[in-house]
CSV table of C-alpha atoms in Angstrom, one decimal:
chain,number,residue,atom,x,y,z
A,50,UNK,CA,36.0,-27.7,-22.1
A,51,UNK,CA,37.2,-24.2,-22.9
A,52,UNK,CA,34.3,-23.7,-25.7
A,53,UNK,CA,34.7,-22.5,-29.1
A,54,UNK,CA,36.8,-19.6,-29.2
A,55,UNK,CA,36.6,-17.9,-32.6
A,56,UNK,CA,36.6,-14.0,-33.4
A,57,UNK,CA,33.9,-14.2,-36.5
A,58,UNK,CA,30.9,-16.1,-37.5
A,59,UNK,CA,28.5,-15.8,-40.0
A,60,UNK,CA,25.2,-18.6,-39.4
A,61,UNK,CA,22.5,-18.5,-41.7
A,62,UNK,CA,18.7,-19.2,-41.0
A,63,UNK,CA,18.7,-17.2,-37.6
A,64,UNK,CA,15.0,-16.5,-38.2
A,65,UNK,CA,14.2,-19.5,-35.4
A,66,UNK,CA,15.0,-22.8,-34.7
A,67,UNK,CA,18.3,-24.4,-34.8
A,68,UNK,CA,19.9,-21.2,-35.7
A,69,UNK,CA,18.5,-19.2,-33.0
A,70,UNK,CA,19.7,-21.8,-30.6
A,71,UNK,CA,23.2,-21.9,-32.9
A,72,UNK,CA,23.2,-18.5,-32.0
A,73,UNK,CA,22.1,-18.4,-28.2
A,74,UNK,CA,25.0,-21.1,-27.6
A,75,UNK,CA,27.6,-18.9,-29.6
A,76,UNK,CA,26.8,-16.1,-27.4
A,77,UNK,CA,27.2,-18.4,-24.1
A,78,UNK,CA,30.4,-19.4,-25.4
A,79,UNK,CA,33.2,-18.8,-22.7
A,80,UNK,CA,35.0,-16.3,-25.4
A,81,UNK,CA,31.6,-15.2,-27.6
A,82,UNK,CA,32.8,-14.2,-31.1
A,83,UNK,CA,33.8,-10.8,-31.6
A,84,UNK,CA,31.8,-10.4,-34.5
A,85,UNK,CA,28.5,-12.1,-34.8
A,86,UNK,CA,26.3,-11.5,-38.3
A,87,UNK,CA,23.1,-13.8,-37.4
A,88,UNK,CA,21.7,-13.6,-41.4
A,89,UNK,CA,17.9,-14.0,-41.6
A,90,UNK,CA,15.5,-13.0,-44.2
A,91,UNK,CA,14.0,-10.8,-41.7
A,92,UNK,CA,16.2,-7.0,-42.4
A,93,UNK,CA,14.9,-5.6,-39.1
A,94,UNK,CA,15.9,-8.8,-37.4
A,95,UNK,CA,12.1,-9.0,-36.0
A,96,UNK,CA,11.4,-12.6,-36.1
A,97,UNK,CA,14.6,-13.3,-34.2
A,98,UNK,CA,13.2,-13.6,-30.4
A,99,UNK,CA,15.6,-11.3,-29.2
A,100,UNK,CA,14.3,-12.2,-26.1
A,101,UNK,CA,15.8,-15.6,-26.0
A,102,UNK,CA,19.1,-14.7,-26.7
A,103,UNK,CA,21.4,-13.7,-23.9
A,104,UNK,CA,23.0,-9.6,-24.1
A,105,UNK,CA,26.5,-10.3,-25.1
A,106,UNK,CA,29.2,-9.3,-22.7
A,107,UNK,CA,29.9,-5.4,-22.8
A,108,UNK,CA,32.8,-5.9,-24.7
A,109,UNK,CA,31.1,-7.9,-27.1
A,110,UNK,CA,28.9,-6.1,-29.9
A,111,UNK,CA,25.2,-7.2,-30.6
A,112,UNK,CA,24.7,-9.6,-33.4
A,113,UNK,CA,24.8,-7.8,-36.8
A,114,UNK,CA,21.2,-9.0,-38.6
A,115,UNK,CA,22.6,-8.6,-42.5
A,116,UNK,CA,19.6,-9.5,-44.7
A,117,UNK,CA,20.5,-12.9,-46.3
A,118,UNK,CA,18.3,-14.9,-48.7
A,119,UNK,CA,20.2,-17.5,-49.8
A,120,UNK,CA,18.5,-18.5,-53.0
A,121,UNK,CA,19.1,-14.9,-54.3
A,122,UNK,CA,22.9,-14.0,-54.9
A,123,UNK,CA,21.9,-10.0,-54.8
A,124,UNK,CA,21.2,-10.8,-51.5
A,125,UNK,CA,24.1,-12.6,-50.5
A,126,UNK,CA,26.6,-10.6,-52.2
A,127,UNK,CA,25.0,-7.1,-49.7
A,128,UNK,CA,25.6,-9.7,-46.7
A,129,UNK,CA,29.1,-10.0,-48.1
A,130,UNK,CA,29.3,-6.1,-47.8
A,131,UNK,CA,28.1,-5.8,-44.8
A,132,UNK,CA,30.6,-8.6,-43.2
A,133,UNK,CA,33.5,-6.8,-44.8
A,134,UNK,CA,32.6,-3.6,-43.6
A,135,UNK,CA,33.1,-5.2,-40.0
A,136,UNK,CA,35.6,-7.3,-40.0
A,137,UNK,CA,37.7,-5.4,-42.5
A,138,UNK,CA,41.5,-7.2,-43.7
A,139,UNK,CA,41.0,-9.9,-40.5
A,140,UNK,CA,38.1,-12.0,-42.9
A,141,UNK,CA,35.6,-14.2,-41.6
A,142,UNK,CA,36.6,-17.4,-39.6
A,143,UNK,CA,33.5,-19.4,-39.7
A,144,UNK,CA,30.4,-20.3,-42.1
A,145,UNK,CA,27.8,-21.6,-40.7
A,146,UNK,CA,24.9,-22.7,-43.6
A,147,UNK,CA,22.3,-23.8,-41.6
A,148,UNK,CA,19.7,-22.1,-43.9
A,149,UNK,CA,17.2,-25.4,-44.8
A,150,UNK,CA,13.8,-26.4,-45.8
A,151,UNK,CA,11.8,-29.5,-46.2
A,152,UNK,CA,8.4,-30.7,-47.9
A,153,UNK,CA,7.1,-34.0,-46.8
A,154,UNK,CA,6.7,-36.6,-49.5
A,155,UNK,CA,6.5,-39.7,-50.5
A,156,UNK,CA,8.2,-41.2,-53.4
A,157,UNK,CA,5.1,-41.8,-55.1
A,158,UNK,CA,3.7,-37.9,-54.5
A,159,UNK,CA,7.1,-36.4,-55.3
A,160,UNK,CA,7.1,-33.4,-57.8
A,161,UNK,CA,9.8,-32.0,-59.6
A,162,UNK,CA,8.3,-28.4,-57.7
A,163,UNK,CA,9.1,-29.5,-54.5
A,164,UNK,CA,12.2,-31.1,-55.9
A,165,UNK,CA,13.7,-27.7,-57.2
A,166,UNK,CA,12.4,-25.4,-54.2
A,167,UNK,CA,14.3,-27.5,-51.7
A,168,UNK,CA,17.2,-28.1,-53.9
A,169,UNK,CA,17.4,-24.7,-54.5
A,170,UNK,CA,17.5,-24.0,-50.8
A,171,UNK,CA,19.4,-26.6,-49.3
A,172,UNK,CA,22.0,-27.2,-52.0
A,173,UNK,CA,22.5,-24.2,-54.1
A,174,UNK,CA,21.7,-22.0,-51.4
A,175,UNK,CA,25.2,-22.9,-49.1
A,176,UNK,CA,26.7,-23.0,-52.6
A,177,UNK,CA,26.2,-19.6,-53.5
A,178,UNK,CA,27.2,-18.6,-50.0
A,179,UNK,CA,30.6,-20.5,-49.9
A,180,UNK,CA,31.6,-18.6,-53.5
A,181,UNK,CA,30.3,-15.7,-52.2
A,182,UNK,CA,32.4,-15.5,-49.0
A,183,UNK,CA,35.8,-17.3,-49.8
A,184,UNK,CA,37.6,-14.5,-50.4
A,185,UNK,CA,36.4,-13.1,-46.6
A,186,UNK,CA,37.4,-16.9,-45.7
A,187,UNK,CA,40.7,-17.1,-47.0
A,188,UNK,CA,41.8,-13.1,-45.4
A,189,UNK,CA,41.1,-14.9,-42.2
A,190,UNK,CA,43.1,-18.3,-43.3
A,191,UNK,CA,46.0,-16.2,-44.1
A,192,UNK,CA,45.7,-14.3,-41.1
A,193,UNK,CA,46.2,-17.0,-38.6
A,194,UNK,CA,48.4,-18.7,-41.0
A,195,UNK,CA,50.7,-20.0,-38.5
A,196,UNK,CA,47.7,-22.3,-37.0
A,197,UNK,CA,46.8,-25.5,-38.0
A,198,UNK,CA,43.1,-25.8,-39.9
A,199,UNK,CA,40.2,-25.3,-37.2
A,200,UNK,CA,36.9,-23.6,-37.5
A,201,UNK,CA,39.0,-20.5,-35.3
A,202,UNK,CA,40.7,-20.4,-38.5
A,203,UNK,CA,38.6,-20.2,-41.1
A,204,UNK,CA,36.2,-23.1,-41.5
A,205,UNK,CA,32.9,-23.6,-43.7
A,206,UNK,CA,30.0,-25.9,-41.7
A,207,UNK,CA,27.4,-27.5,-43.8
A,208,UNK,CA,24.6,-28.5,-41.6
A,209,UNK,CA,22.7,-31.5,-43.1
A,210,UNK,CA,21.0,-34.3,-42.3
A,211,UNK,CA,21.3,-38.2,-41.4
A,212,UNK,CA,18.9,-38.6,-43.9
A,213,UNK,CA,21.6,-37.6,-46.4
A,214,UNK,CA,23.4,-40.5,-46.3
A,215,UNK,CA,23.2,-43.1,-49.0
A,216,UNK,CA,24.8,-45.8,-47.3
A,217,UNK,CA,22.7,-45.8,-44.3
A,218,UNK,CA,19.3,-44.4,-45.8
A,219,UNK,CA,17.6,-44.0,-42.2
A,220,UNK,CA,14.4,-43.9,-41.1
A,221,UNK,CA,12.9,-44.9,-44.8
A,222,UNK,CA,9.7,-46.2,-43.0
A,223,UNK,CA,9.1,-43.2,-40.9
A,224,UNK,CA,9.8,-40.5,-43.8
A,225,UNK,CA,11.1,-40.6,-47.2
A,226,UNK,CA,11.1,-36.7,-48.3
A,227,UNK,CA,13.0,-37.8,-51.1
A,228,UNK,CA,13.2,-33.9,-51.9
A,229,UNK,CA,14.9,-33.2,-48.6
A,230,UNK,CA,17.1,-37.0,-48.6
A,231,UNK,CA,18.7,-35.7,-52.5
A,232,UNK,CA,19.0,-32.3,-51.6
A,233,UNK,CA,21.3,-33.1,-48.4
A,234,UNK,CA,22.7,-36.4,-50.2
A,235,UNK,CA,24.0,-33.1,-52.5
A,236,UNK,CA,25.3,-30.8,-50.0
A,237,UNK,CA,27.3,-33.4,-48.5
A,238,UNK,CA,28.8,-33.9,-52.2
A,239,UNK,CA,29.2,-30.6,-51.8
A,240,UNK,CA,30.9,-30.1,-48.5
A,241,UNK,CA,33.5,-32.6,-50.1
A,242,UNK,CA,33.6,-30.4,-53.2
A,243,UNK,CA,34.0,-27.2,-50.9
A,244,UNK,CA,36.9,-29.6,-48.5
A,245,UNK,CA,38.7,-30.7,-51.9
A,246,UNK,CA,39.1,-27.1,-53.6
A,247,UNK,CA,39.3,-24.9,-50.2
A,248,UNK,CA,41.6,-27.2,-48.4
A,249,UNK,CA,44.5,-25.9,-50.0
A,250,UNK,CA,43.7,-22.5,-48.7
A,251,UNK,CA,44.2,-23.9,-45.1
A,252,UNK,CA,39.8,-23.5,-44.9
A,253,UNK,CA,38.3,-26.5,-42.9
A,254,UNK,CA,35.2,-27.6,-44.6
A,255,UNK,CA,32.7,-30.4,-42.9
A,256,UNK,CA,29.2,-31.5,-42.8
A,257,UNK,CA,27.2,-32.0,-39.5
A,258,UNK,CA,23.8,-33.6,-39.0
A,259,UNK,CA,22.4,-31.5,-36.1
A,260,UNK,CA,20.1,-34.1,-34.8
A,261,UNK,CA,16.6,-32.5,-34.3
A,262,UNK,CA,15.0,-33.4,-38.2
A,263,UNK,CA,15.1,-37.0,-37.3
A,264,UNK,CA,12.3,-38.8,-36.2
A,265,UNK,CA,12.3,-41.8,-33.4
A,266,UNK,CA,14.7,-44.0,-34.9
A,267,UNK,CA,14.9,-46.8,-32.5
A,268,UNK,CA,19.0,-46.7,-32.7
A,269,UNK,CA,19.6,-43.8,-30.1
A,270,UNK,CA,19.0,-41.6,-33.2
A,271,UNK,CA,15.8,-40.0,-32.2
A,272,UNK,CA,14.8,-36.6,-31.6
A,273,UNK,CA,17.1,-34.6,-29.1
A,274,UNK,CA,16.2,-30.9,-28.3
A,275,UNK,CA,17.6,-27.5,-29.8
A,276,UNK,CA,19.9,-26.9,-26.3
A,277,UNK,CA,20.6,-30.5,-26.8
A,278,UNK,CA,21.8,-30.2,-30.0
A,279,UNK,CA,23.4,-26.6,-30.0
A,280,UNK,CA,25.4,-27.9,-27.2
A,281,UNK,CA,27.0,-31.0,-28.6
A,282,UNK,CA,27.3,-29.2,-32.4
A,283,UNK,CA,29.8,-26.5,-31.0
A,284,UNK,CA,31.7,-28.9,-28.9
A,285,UNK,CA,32.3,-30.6,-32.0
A,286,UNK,CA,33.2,-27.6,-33.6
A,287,UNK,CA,35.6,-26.8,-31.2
A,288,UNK,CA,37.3,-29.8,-31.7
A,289,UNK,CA,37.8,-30.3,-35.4
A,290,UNK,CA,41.0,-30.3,-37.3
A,291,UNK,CA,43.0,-30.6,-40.7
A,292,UNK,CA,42.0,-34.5,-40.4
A,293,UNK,CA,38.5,-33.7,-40.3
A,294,UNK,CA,38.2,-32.1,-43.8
A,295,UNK,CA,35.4,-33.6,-45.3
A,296,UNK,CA,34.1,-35.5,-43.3
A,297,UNK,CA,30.8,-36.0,-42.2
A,298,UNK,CA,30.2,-35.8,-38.2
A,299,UNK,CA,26.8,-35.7,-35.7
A,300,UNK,CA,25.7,-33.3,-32.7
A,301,UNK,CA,27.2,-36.5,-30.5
A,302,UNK,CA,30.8,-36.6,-32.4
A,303,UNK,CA,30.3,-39.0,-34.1
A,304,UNK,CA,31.8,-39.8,-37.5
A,305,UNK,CA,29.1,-40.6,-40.1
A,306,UNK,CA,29.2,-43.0,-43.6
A,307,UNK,CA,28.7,-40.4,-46.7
């Protein structure tokens, strides 16, 4: 497999897990993007265990740290800035929003607090972020607009959660987080929002359940690690198309129910 080849991404929630691994395996991509903004809440970039991630190639520059708190839109729209001011008239090709939190609950000790915070995270948060960089998005659409939609193109990736899906409400037993199970039920409705409107503007829009949130399942479900994960995620990515627009995929490939 030649990898993902793709001259810009932006990935959200670089501050540790799955988005430090996102962005260790984007680096160890055959062709590493040319521009790399690894967006934490962390402006100095401290908390990103530099150590982990592998130098870029000389030609390559280190990951740009832009200070991104997706619940706040000041924020965001200074990340936007900062993106521009690198990339310039060739746009961004690829949105990751990986950005997520969780509070365990039941649905008898649910509160309408730990509603909101996660919704306001895992919803609104890639939300705000998808407004704020189409017009980056659709600069690098129309740049390459002789290729068909990819996420080399210009592509936004929602990362969610099996526990999202209505139809096959997973692991119900194990954990309800009925906070985290709406919010990502949403974000899916989203990514078909996003797919719907953005389509037309050649960007590919998907959701993909990453695989580590999920408990033991007892379906070949279960937990898988971050290199596991990371691994099969940007094989995916490398492989979507115009007939993957809002859809709803796994870290295996796999096609999920909404």
């Amino acid at each position: 497999m030649e990898g993902l080849g793709v001259g810009s991404v932006l990935l959200t929630g670089c501050d540790g897990g799955l988005g430090l691994g996102l962005l260790k395996g984007l680096l160890e991509q055959p062709s590493p993007p040319r521009h790399l903004f690894a967006a934490c809440l962390d402006p100095q970039g401290k908390h990103l265990a530099w150590d982990m991630v592998p130098p870029p190639p000389q030609h390559i520059p280190k990951p740009s740290c832009p200070l991104a708190d997706v619940t706040d839109p000041n924020s965001i729209k200074a990340a936007v800035g900062k993106v521009r001011e690198e990339v310039g008239s060739a746009g961004l090709n690829l949105l990751i929003n990986n950005t997520g939190t969780t509070r365990r609950s039941t649905l008898a000790t649910e509160t309408a607090e730990n509603m909101t915070l996660v919704y306001t995270t895992n919803t609104i948060g890639p939300l705000q972020t998808s407004q704020a960089f189409l017009p980056l998005l659709k600069e690098a659409a129309e740049a390459e607009g002789q290729r068909e939609m990819s996420c080399s193109r210009a592509a936004i990736v929602n990362i969610s959660s099996i526990l999202g899906s209505i139809e096959v409400a997973e692991a119900w037993e194990e954990r309800q987080d009925v906070c985290y199970r709406c919010s990502k039920a949403a974000l899916n409705m989203l990514t078909k929002c996003l797919a719907l409107e953005y389509g037309g503007s050649g960007i590919l829009c998907v959701s993909v359940d990453p695989g580590c949130v999920t408990p033991p399942l007892g379906r070949g479900t279960g937990p898988v690690t971050v290199e596991e994960s990371v691994r099969g995620v940007l094989g995916l990515l490398a492989r979507l198309s115009a007939t993957s627009n809002g859809t709803f995929w796994d870290w295996r490939g796999q096609s999920l129910p909404w």
